[in-house]
Tab-separated table of N, CA and C in Angstrom:
chain	number	residue	atom	x	y	z
C	1245	ILE	N	13.041	97.511	133.813
C	1245	ILE	CA	14.370	98.087	133.983
C	1245	ILE	C	14.618	99.079	132.862
C	1246	ARG	N	15.030	100.252	133.243
C	1246	ARG	CA	15.334	101.273	132.240
C	1246	ARG	C	16.809	101.205	131.876
C	1247	THR	N	17.072	101.134	130.596
C	1247	THR	CA	18.454	101.089	130.125
C	1247	THR	C	18.891	102.482	129.712
C	1248	GLU	N	20.173	102.636	129.429
C	1248	GLU	CA	20.670	103.928	128.949
C	1248	GLU	C	19.932	104.365	127.696
C	1249	ALA	N	19.688	103.421	126.787
C	1249	ALA	CA	19.014	103.754	125.532
C	1249	ALA	C	17.602	104.269	125.790
C	1250	SER	N	16.871	103.635	126.721
C	1250	SER	CA	15.509	104.093	126.975
C	1250	SER	C	15.512	105.413	127.743
C	1251	VAL	N	16.483	105.617	128.636
C	1251	VAL	CA	16.583	106.880	129.378
C	1251	VAL	C	16.864	108.027	128.411
C	1252	LEU	N	17.702	107.793	127.414
C	1252	LEU	CA	18.032	108.826	126.432
C	1252	LEU	C	16.981	108.946	125.329
C	1253	ARG	N	15.924	108.156	125.439
C	1253	ARG	CA	14.819	108.144	124.468
C	1253	ARG	C	15.279	107.781	123.055
C	1254	MET	N	16.278	106.917	122.985
C	1254	MET	CA	16.745	106.443	121.695
C	1254	MET	C	15.851	105.322	121.183
C	1255	LEU	N	15.198	104.614	122.103
C	1255	LEU	CA	14.310	103.520	121.740
C	1255	LEU	C	12.981	103.704	122.448
C	1256	ASP	N	11.918	103.288	121.790
C	1256	ASP	CA	10.606	103.282	122.415
C	1256	ASP	C	10.392	101.881	122.966
C	1257	GLY	N	10.592	101.705	124.249
C	1257	GLY	CA	10.486	100.378	124.855
C	1257	GLY	C	11.856	99.783	125.092
C	1258	SER	N	11.866	98.478	125.288
C	1258	SER	CA	13.124	97.802	125.612
C	1258	SER	C	13.982	97.614	124.360
C	1259	PRO	N	15.304	97.535	124.535
C	1259	PRO	CA	16.179	97.271	123.386
C	1259	PRO	C	15.851	95.937	122.709
C	1260	GLN	N	15.446	94.927	123.482
C	1260	GLN	CA	15.095	93.632	122.888
C	1260	GLN	C	13.934	93.788	121.912
C	1261	THR	N	12.878	94.500	122.334
C	1261	THR	CA	11.689	94.676	121.497
C	1261	THR	C	11.929	95.655	120.346
C	1262	GLY	N	12.589	96.765	120.641
C	1262	GLY	CA	12.729	97.826	119.643
C	1262	GLY	C	13.902	97.692	118.703
C	1263	LEU	N	14.895	96.875	119.073
C	1263	LEU	CA	16.103	96.790	118.262
C	1263	LEU	C	16.446	95.352	117.885
C	1264	HIS	N	16.640	94.499	118.882
C	1264	HIS	CA	17.105	93.132	118.614
C	1264	HIS	C	16.091	92.289	117.851
C	1265	ASP	N	14.848	92.251	118.323
C	1265	ASP	CA	13.842	91.387	117.682
C	1265	ASP	C	13.639	91.699	116.201
C	1266	PRO	N	13.523	92.983	115.784
C	1266	PRO	CA	13.376	93.256	114.346
C	1266	PRO	C	14.598	92.825	113.523
C	1267	ILE	N	15.795	92.993	114.071
C	1267	ILE	CA	16.999	92.568	113.351
C	1267	ILE	C	17.031	91.051	113.220
C	1268	ILE	N	16.712	90.350	114.299
C	1268	ILE	CA	16.680	88.884	114.276
C	1268	ILE	C	15.655	88.387	113.266
C	1269	LYS	N	14.459	88.982	113.264
C	1269	LYS	CA	13.420	88.569	112.312
C	1269	LYS	C	13.879	88.803	110.874
C	1270	TYR	N	14.475	89.960	110.602
C	1270	TYR	CA	14.969	90.269	109.263
C	1270	TYR	C	15.971	89.209	108.800
C	1271	LEU	N	16.913	88.860	109.671
C	1271	LEU	CA	17.931	87.878	109.311
C	1271	LEU	C	17.341	86.485	109.135
C	1272	GLU	N	16.495	86.063	110.071
C	1272	GLU	CA	15.906	84.719	109.980
C	1272	GLU	C	14.992	84.582	108.770
C	1273	ASP	N	14.328	85.662	108.353
C	1273	ASP	CA	13.506	85.635	107.129
C	1273	ASP	C	14.361	85.375	105.893
C	1274	ARG	N	15.652	85.596	106.000
C	1274	ARG	CA	16.591	85.384	104.900
C	1274	ARG	C	17.474	84.160	105.132
C	1275	ASN	N	16.968	83.251	105.952
C	1275	ASN	CA	17.621	81.967	106.253
C	1275	ASN	C	18.993	82.101	106.914
C	1276	VAL	N	19.191	83.185	107.655
C	1276	VAL	CA	20.430	83.350	108.413
C	1276	VAL	C	20.292	82.564	109.707
C	1277	LYS	N	21.336	81.840	110.073
C	1277	LYS	CA	21.355	81.101	111.332
C	1277	LYS	C	22.163	81.902	112.338
C	1278	ILE	N	21.603	82.072	113.521
C	1278	ILE	CA	22.262	82.832	114.571
C	1278	ILE	C	22.741	81.857	115.629
C	1279	HIS	N	24.029	81.913	115.928
C	1279	HIS	CA	24.636	81.015	116.915
C	1279	HIS	C	25.022	81.846	118.133
C	1280	LEU	N	24.364	81.596	119.255
C	1280	LEU	CA	24.659	82.320	120.484
C	1280	LEU	C	25.351	81.397	121.478
C	1281	GLY	N	26.083	81.972	122.383
C	1281	GLY	CA	26.695	81.201	123.454
C	1281	GLY	C	27.854	80.331	123.019
C	1282	ASN	N	28.466	80.649	121.893
C	1282	ASN	CA	29.629	79.905	121.413
C	1282	ASN	C	30.861	80.782	121.528
C	1283	ALA	N	31.731	80.433	122.447
C	1283	ALA	CA	32.949	81.221	122.610
C	1283	ALA	C	33.883	81.008	121.427
C	1284	CYS	N	34.363	82.098	120.869
C	1284	CYS	CA	35.338	82.032	119.781
C	1284	CYS	C	36.709	81.770	120.383
C	1285	ARG	N	37.341	80.675	119.967
C	1285	ARG	CA	38.655	80.308	120.498
C	1285	ARG	C	39.791	80.742	119.581
C	1286	GLU	N	39.510	80.763	118.274
C	1286	GLU	CA	40.562	81.138	117.317
C	1286	GLU	C	39.922	81.528	115.993
C	1287	ILE	N	40.466	82.548	115.350
C	1287	ILE	CA	40.026	82.953	114.016
C	1287	ILE	C	41.091	82.492	113.036
C	1288	LEU	N	40.695	81.670	112.053
C	1288	LEU	CA	41.628	81.152	111.047
C	1288	LEU	C	41.487	81.992	109.779
C	1289	TYR	N	42.604	82.290	109.129
C	1289	TYR	CA	42.566	83.197	107.991
C	1289	TYR	C	43.691	82.895	107.007
C	1290	ASP	N	43.477	83.370	105.767
C	1290	ASP	CA	44.515	83.335	104.738
C	1290	ASP	C	45.405	84.556	104.932
C	1291	THR	N	46.631	84.475	104.444
C	1291	THR	CA	47.545	85.612	104.531
C	1291	THR	C	48.087	85.960	103.143
C	1292	ASP	N	48.561	87.196	103.006
C	1292	ASP	CA	49.172	87.611	101.745
C	1292	ASP	C	50.666	87.289	101.771
C	1293	HIS	N	51.386	87.736	100.763
C	1293	HIS	CA	52.817	87.437	100.645
C	1293	HIS	C	53.652	88.035	101.781
C	1294	GLU	N	53.103	89.026	102.493
C	1294	GLU	CA	53.812	89.635	103.621
C	1294	GLU	C	53.407	89.008	104.956
C	1295	GLY	N	52.506	88.019	104.907
C	1295	GLY	CA	52.049	87.380	106.131
C	1295	GLY	C	50.917	88.103	106.831
C	1296	LYS	N	50.334	89.110	106.184
C	1296	LYS	CA	49.223	89.858	106.769
C	1296	LYS	C	47.906	89.145	106.465
C	1297	PRO	N	46.983	89.125	107.436
C	1297	PRO	CA	45.687	88.477	107.203
C	1297	PRO	C	44.931	89.150	106.071
C	1298	THR	N	44.314	88.327	105.213
C	1298	THR	CA	43.555	88.880	104.089
C	1298	THR	C	42.088	88.456	104.096
C	1299	ARG	N	41.804	87.240	104.565
C	1299	ARG	CA	40.436	86.724	104.492
C	1299	ARG	C	40.236	85.685	105.584
C	1300	VAL	N	39.168	85.868	106.369
C	1300	VAL	CA	38.831	84.874	107.384
C	1300	VAL	C	38.271	83.645	106.680
C	1301	THR	N	38.788	82.467	107.021
C	1301	THR	CA	38.340	81.224	106.392
C	1301	THR	C	37.440	80.399	107.300
C	1302	SER	N	37.669	80.460	108.611
C	1302	SER	CA	36.833	79.722	109.557
C	1302	SER	C	37.116	80.203	110.974
C	1303	ILE	N	36.318	79.709	111.893
C	1303	ILE	CA	36.440	80.078	113.300
C	1303	ILE	C	36.413	78.804	114.121
C	1304	LYS	N	37.264	78.723	115.125
C	1304	LYS	CA	37.223	77.603	116.061
C	1304	LYS	C	36.411	78.059	117.266
C	1305	VAL	N	35.371	77.280	117.599
C	1305	VAL	CA	34.459	77.661	118.678
C	1305	VAL	C	34.322	76.566	119.725
C	1306	GLY	N	33.907	76.977	120.908
C	1306	GLY	CA	33.606	76.042	121.984
C	1306	GLY	C	34.834	75.462	122.639
C	1307	PRO	N	34.600	74.723	123.733
C	1307	PRO	CA	35.718	74.148	124.482
C	1307	PRO	C	36.519	73.131	123.671
C	1308	ALA	N	35.870	72.465	122.707
C	1308	ALA	CA	36.571	71.475	121.882
C	1308	ALA	C	37.275	72.123	120.690
C	1309	LYS	N	37.145	73.445	120.561
C	1309	LYS	CA	37.734	74.186	119.443
C	1309	LYS	C	37.321	73.602	118.089
C	1310	THR	N	36.029	73.379	117.949
C	1310	THR	CA	35.468	72.849	116.714
C	1310	THR	C	35.577	73.900	115.610
C	1311	GLU	N	36.131	73.516	114.462
C	1311	GLU	CA	36.276	74.458	113.351
C	1311	GLU	C	34.953	74.575	112.612
C	1312	ARG	N	34.481	75.817	112.439
C	1312	ARG	CA	33.224	76.089	111.740
C	1312	ARG	C	33.501	77.040	110.588
C	1313	LYS	N	32.955	76.708	109.413
C	1313	LYS	CA	33.099	77.567	108.238
C	1313	LYS	C	31.756	78.235	107.969
C	1314	PHE	N	31.802	79.496	107.587
C	1314	PHE	CA	30.604	80.284	107.335
C	1314	PHE	C	30.779	81.073	106.048
C	1315	ASP	N	29.654	81.464	105.440
C	1315	ASP	CA	29.707	82.361	104.284
C	1315	ASP	C	30.081	83.765	104.739
C	1316	ALA	N	29.529	84.168	105.876
C	1316	ALA	CA	29.811	85.491	106.441
C	1316	ALA	C	29.649	85.401	107.955
C	1317	VAL	N	30.363	86.267	108.650
C	1317	VAL	CA	30.318	86.268	110.105
C	1317	VAL	C	30.134	87.696	110.594
C	1318	VAL	N	29.178	87.865	111.492
C	1318	VAL	CA	29.021	89.123	112.217
C	1318	VAL	C	29.279	88.789	113.665
C	1319	CYS	N	30.191	89.504	114.267
C	1319	CYS	CA	30.627	89.154	115.619
C	1319	CYS	C	30.334	90.295	116.577
C	1320	ALA	N	29.717	89.972	117.693
C	1320	ALA	CA	29.498	90.934	118.766
C	1320	ALA	C	30.089	90.353	120.028
C	1321	LEU	N	30.911	91.117	120.682
C	1321	LEU	CA	31.612	90.619	121.847
C	1321	LEU	C	31.313	91.445	123.078
C	1322	ASP	N	31.246	90.772	124.205
C	1322	ASP	CA	31.147	91.442	125.486
C	1322	ASP	C	32.574	91.691	125.966
C	1323	VAL	N	32.952	92.941	126.057
C	1323	VAL	CA	34.310	93.278	126.462
C	1323	VAL	C	34.271	93.722	127.921
C	1324	PRO	N	34.892	92.943	128.815
C	1324	PRO	CA	34.886	93.313	130.229
C	1324	PRO	C	35.496	94.697	130.453
C	1325	GLY	N	34.845	95.474	131.306
C	1325	GLY	CA	35.363	96.790	131.647
C	1325	GLY	C	35.087	97.877	130.640
C	1326	ILE	N	34.252	97.599	129.621
C	1326	ILE	CA	34.010	98.604	128.572
C	1326	ILE	C	33.164	99.767	129.082
C	1327	GLN	N	32.401	99.544	130.153
C	1327	GLN	CA	31.567	100.616	130.691
C	1327	GLN	C	32.468	101.642	131.301
């Protein structure tokens, strides 16, 4: 299957092989844990004196809304209708 990226010659081969796999390997070599398939239900954060968010403290994930704390979070979302 040819993707937009391969049609535009932005990648040599599939996005999984040319983009995702090297990024995943780089992160896993540095003991990063990747959690897939966990729906984010709520982002918990600290606020400043005006009530504005200042720092994410944890995320509630899954149907049980389990609170998970992380050192850092990188989030990628599938947004319906973005095409």
